[in-house]
Short mmCIF file of C-alpha atoms in Angstrom, two decimals:
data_model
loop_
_atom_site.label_atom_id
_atom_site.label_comp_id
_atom_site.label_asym_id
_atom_site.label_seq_id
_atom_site.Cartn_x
_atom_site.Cartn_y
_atom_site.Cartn_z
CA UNK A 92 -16.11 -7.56 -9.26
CA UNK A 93 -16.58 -11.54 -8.50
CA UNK A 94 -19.73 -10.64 -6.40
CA UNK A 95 -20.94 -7.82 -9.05
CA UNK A 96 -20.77 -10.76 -11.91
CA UNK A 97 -22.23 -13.38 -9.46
CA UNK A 98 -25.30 -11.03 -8.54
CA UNK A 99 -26.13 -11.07 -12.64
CA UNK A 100 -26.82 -14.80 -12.01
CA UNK A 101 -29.52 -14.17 -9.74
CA UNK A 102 -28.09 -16.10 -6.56
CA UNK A 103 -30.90 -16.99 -3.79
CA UNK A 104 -28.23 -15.55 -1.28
CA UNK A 105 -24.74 -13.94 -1.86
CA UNK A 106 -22.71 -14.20 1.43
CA UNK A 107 -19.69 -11.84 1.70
CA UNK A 108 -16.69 -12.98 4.26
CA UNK A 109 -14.21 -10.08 4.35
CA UNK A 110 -11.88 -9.36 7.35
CA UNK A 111 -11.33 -5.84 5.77
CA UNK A 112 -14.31 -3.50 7.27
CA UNK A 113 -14.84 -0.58 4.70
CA UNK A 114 -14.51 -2.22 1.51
CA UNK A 115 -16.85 -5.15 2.75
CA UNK A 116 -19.26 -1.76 3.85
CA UNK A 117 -19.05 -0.43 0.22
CA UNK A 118 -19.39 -3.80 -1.83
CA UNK A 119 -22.21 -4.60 0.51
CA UNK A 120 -23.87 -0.94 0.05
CA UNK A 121 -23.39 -0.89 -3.92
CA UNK A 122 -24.81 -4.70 -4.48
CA UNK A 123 -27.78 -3.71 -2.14
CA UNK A 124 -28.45 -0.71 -4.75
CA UNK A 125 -27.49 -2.33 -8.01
CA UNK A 126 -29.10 -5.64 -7.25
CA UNK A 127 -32.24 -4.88 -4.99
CA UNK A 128 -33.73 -8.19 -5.31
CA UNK A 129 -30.33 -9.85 -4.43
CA UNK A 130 -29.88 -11.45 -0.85
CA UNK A 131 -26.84 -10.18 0.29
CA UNK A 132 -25.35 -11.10 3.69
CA UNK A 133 -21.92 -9.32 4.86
CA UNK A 134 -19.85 -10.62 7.62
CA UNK A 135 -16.49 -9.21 9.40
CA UNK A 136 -14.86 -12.33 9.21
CA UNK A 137 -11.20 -13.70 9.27
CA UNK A 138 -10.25 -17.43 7.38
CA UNK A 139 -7.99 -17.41 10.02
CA UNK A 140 -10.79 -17.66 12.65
CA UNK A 141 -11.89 -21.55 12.45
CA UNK A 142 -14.92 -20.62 14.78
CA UNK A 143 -16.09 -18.20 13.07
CA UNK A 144 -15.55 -19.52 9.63
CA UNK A 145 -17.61 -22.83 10.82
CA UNK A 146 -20.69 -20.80 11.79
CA UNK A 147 -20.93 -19.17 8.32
CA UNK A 148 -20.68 -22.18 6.41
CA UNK A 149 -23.26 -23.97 8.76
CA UNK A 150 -25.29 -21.15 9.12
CA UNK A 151 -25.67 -20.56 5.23
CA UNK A 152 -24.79 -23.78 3.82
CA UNK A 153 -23.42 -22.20 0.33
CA UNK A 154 -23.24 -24.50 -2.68
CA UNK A 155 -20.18 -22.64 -3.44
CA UNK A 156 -17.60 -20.99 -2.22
CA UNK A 157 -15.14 -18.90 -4.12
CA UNK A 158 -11.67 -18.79 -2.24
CA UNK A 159 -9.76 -15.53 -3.10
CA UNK A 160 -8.34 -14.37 0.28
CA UNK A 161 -4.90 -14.32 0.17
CA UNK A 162 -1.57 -11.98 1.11
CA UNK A 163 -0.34 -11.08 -2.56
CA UNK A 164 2.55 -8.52 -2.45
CA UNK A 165 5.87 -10.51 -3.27
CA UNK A 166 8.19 -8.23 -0.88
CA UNK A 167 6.15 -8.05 2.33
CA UNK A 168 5.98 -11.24 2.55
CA UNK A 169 9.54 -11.62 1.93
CA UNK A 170 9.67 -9.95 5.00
CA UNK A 171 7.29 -11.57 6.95
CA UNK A 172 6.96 -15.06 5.56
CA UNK A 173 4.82 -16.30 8.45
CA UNK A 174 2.17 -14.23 7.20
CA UNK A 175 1.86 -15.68 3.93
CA UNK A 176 1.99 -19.64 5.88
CA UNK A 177 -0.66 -18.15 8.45
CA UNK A 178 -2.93 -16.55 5.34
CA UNK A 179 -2.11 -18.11 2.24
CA UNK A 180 -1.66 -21.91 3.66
CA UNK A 181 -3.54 -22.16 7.31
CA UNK A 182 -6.50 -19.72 5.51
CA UNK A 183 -6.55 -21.90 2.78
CA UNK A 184 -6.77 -25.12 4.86
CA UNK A 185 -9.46 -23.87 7.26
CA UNK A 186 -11.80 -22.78 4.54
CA UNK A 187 -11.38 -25.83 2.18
CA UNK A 188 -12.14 -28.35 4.89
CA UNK A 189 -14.74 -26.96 6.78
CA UNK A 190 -16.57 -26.80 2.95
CA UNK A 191 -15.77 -30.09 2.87
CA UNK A 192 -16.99 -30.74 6.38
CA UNK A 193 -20.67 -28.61 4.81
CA UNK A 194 -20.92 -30.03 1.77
CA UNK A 195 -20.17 -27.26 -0.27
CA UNK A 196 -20.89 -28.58 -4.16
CA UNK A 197 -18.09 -26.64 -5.58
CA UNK A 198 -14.84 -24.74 -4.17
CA UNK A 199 -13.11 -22.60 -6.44
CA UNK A 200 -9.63 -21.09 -5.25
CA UNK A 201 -7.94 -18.23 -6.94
CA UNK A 202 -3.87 -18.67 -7.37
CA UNK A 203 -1.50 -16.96 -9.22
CA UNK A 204 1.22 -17.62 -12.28
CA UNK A 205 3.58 -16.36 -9.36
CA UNK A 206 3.41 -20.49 -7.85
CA UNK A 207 4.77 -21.79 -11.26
CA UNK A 208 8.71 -22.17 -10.29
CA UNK A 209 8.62 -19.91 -7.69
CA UNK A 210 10.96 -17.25 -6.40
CA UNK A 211 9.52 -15.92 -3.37
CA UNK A 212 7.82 -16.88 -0.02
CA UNK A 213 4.40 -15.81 -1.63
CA UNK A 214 4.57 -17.90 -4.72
CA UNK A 215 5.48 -20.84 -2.72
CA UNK A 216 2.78 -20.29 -0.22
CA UNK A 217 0.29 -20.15 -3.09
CA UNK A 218 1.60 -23.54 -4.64
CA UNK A 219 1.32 -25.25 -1.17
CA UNK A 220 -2.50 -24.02 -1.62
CA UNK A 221 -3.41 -25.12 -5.12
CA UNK A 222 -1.29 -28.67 -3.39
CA UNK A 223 -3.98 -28.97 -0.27
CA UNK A 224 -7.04 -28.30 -3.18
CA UNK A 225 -5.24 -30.40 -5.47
CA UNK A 226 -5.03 -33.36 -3.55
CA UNK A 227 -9.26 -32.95 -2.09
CA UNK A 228 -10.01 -34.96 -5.16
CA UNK A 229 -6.94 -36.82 -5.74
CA UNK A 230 -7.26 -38.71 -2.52
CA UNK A 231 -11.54 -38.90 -3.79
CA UNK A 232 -11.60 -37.82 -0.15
CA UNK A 233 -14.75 -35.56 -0.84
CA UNK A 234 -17.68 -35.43 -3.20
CA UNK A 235 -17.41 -31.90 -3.09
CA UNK A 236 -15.57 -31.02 -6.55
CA UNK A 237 -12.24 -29.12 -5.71
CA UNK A 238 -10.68 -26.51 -8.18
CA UNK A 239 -7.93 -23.87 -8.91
CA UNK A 240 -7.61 -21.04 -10.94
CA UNK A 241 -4.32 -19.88 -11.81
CA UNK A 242 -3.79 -16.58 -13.57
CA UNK A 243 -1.19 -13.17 -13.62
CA UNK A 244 -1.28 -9.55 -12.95
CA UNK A 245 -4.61 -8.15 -13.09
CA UNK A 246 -4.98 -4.63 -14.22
CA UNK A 247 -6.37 -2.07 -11.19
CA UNK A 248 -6.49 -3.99 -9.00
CA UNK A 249 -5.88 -3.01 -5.31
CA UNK A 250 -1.50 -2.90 -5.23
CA UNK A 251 -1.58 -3.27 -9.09
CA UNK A 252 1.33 -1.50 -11.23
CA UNK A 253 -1.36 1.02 -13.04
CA UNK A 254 -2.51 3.04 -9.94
CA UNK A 255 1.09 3.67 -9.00
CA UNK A 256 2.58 4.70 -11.94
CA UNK A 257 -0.41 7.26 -12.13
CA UNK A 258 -0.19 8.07 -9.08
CA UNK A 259 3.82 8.80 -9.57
CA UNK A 260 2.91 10.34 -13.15
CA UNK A 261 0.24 12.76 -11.29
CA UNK A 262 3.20 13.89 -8.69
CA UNK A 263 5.61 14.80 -12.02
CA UNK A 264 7.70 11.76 -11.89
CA UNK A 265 9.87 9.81 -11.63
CA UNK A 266 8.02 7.06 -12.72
CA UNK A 267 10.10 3.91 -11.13
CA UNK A 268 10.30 0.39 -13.23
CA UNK A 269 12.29 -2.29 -11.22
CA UNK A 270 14.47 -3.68 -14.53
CA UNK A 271 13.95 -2.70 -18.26
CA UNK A 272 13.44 -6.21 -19.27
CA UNK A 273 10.86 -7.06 -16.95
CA UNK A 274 7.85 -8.44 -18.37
CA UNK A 275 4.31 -9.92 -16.73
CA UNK A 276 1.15 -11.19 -17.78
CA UNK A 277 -2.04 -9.11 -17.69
CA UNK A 278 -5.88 -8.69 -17.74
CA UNK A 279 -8.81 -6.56 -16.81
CA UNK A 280 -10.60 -7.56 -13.41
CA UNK A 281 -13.78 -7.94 -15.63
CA UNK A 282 -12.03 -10.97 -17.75
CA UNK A 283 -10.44 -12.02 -14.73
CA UNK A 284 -13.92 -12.37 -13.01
CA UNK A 285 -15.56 -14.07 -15.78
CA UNK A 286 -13.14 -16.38 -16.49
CA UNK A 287 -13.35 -17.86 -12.75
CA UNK A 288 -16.60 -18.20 -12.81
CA UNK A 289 -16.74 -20.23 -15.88
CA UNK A 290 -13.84 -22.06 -15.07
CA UNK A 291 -15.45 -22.91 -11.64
CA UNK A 292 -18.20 -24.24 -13.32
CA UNK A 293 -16.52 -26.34 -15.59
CA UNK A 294 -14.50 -28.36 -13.30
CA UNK A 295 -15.04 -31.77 -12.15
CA UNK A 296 -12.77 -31.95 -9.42
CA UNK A 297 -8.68 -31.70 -8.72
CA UNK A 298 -7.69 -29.53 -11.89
CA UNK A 299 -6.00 -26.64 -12.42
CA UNK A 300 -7.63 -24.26 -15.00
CA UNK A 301 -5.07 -21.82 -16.75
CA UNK A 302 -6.31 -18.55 -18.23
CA UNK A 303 -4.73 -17.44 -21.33
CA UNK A 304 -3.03 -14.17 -20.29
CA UNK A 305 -2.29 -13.76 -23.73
CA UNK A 306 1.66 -11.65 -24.67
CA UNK A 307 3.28 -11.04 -21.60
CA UNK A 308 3.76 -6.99 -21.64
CA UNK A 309 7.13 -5.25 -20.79
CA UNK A 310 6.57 -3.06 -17.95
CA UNK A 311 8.76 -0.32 -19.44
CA UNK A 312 6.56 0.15 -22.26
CA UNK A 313 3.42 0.21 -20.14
CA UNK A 314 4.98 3.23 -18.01
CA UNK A 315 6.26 4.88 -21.25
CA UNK A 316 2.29 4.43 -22.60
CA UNK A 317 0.54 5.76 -19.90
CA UNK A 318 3.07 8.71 -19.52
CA UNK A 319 1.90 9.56 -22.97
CA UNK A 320 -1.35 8.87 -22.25
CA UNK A 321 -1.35 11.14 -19.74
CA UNK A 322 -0.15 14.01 -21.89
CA UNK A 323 3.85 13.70 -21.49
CA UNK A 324 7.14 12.75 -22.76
CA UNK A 325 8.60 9.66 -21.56
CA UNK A 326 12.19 10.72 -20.64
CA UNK A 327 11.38 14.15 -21.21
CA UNK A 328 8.11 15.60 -19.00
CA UNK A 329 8.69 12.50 -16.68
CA UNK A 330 11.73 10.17 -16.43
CA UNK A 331 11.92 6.95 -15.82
CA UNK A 332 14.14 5.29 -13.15
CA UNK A 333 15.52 1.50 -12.86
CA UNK A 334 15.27 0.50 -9.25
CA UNK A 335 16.00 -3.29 -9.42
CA UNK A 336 14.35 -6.17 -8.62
CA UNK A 337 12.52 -6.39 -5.66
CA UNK A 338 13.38 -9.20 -2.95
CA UNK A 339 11.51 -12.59 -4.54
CA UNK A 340 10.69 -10.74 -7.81
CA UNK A 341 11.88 -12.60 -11.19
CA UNK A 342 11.71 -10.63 -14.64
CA UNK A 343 9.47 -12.85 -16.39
CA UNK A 344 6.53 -15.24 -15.07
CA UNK A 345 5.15 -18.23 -16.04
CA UNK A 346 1.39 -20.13 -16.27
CA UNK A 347 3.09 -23.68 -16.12
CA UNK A 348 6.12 -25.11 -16.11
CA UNK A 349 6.97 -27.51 -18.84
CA UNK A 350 6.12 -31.11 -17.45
CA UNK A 351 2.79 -30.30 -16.66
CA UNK A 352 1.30 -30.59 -19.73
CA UNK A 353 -2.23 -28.74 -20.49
CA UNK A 354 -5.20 -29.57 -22.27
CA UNK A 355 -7.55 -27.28 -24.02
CA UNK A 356 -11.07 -27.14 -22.75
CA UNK A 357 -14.03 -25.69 -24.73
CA UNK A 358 -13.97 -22.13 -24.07
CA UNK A 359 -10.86 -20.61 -25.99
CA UNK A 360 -9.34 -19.07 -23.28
CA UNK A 361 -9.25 -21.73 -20.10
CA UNK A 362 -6.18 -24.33 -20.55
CA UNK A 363 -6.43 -27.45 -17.88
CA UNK A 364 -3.61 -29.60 -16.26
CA UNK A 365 -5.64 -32.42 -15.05
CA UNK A 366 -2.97 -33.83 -12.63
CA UNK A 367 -3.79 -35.42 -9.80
CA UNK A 368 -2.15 -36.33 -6.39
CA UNK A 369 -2.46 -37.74 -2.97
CA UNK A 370 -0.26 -36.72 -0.51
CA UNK A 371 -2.66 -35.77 2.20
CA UNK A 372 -1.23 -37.02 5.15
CA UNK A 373 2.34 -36.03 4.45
CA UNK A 374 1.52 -32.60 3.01
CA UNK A 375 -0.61 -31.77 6.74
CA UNK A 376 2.41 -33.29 8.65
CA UNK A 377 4.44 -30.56 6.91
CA UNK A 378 2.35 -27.78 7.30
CA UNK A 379 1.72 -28.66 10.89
CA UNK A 380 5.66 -27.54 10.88
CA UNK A 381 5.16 -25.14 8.90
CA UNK A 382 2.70 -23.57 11.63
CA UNK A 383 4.91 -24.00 14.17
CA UNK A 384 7.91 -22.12 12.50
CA UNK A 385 5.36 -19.25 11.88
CA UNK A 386 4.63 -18.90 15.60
CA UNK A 387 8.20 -18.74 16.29
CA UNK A 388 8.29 -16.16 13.35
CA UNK A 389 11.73 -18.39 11.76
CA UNK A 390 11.95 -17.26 8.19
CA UNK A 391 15.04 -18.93 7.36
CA UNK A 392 12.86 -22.34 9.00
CA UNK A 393 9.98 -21.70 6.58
CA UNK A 394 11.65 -21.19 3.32
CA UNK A 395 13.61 -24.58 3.88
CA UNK A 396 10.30 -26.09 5.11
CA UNK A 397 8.95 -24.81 1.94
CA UNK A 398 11.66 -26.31 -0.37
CA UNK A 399 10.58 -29.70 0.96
CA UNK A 400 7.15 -28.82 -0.34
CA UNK A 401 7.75 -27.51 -3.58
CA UNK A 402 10.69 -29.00 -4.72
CA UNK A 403 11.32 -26.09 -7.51
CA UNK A 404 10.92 -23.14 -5.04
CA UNK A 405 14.14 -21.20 -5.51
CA UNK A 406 14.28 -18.56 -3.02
CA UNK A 407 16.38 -15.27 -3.91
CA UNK A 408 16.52 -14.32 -0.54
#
């Protein structure tokens, strides 16, 4: 949907850098067709492959990049916590300094409401990202301008609450909710979208830009909508089970956390915290450990390692 909005704009090249090979096919066949004057250029490419990586960026020299490759599901990465350090952190790393390294004008990274107080590997991973951006500017190490988006659940997409409870609803039920207070932010992927771009384009380096999610939305009542929606009873047609929490899952999420302080901007729905750091050389120090505990594949290492990063990671596992 990013690229789809982008190729509106009228870019002089679009370049697409997806490890995953049939959705990069199918985004690359349906721009071609919607946007026939577009230049779009796919490439089977991993973050994680520095080589790689450094040949698109040289060969192309974009004026911006749009970072949105991440590991996202809360208990798989529980699991595996090297994976998120490997993707969410090393990924991050590689593709924000070899933009730097290119002179990309603007990098915009996508993060999540999940690094606000964490509660799980992957929300902790994520705020060790928007850290590294953070601190680009900070440090006025670049004149590239360095910024973070940082938004909830958005509805559809891939792994997303909606498809499964259809998908549950379609097989007769049950339709499985983790705790019946459980609440979390929403949007479409078409707000989502917009709002990135414009926040990208507003920011002048080192902020985070908030989207307001507007009422967070008790998952209970979503399942118990589209059950009706769908032409049943809730607790009647199709039940509804309580499964508990997930490993790393907390009931409710936040967008800050309350010394961070926002400030509005000019469009009505983008908030900004305009902190600052610079904490450069410790924060690569750390994650050089960090790397190291991911090759050994030492969880218990990494969510300590973690703690010393973000001191208000509380891990429930």
């Amino acid at each position: 949907e990013l690229c789809r909005q982008i190729c509106r704009f009228d870019p002089s090249c679009l370049i697409l850098y997806e490890r995953a090979e049939s959705p990069l096919y199918e985004i690359d066949l349906e721009l071609r067709s919607g946007y026939a004057e577009a230049q779009v250029v796919p490439i089977l490419g991993d973050i994680l492959d520095r080589g790689q990586l450094t040949r698109a960026l040289s060969d192309h020299q974009p004026q911006v990049v749009f970072h949105a490759a991440a590991y996202k599901h809360v208990p798989m990465m529980e699991l595996q916590p090297w994976k998120a350090v490997n993707n969410n952190i090393l990924g991050t790393r590689h593709v924000m300094e070899l933009s730097r390294e290119y002179g990309v004008e603007r990098f915009v990274l996508v993060s999540t409401d999940k690094a606000v107080r964490p509660a799980n590997v992957m929300g902790a991973s994520k705020r060790v990202a928007e850290l590294l951006v953070q601190n680009q500017n900070g440090c006025e190490q670049s004149v590239s301008k360095f910024i973070t988006v940082r938004f909830g659940n958005v509805v559809g997409s891939a792994g997303s609450v909606v498809p499964l409870f259809k998908n549950q609803i379609e097989r007769g039920g049950p339709v499985t909710v983790t705790h019946p207070d459980v609440t979390r932010y929403f949007m479409t992927i078409p707000e989502a979208c917009q709002l990135i771009l414009q926040a990208g384009a507003m920011g002048e380096g080192g902020e985070i830009f908030l989207l307001d999610m507007g009422t967070p939305v008790k998952i209970v009542d979503m399942a118990r909508d589209l059950i009706r929606l769908s032409g049943f009873e809730p607790d009647v047609d199709i039940k509804i089970e309580f499964v508990g929490l997930r490993p790393g899952e907390k009931l409710y999420e936040e967008l800050i956390t309350g010394d961070e302080g926002i400030v509005p901007t000019s469009h009505e729905k983008i908030m900004v915290l305009r902190g600052k750091t610079c904490d450069q050389g410790h924060l690569n120090g750390v994650i050089d450990e960090l790397t190291t505990l991911a090759q050994e594949q030492n969880g218990g290492g990494i969510r300590a390692k973690l703690q010393e990063i973000v001191e208000d990671y509380q891990p429930t596992t």
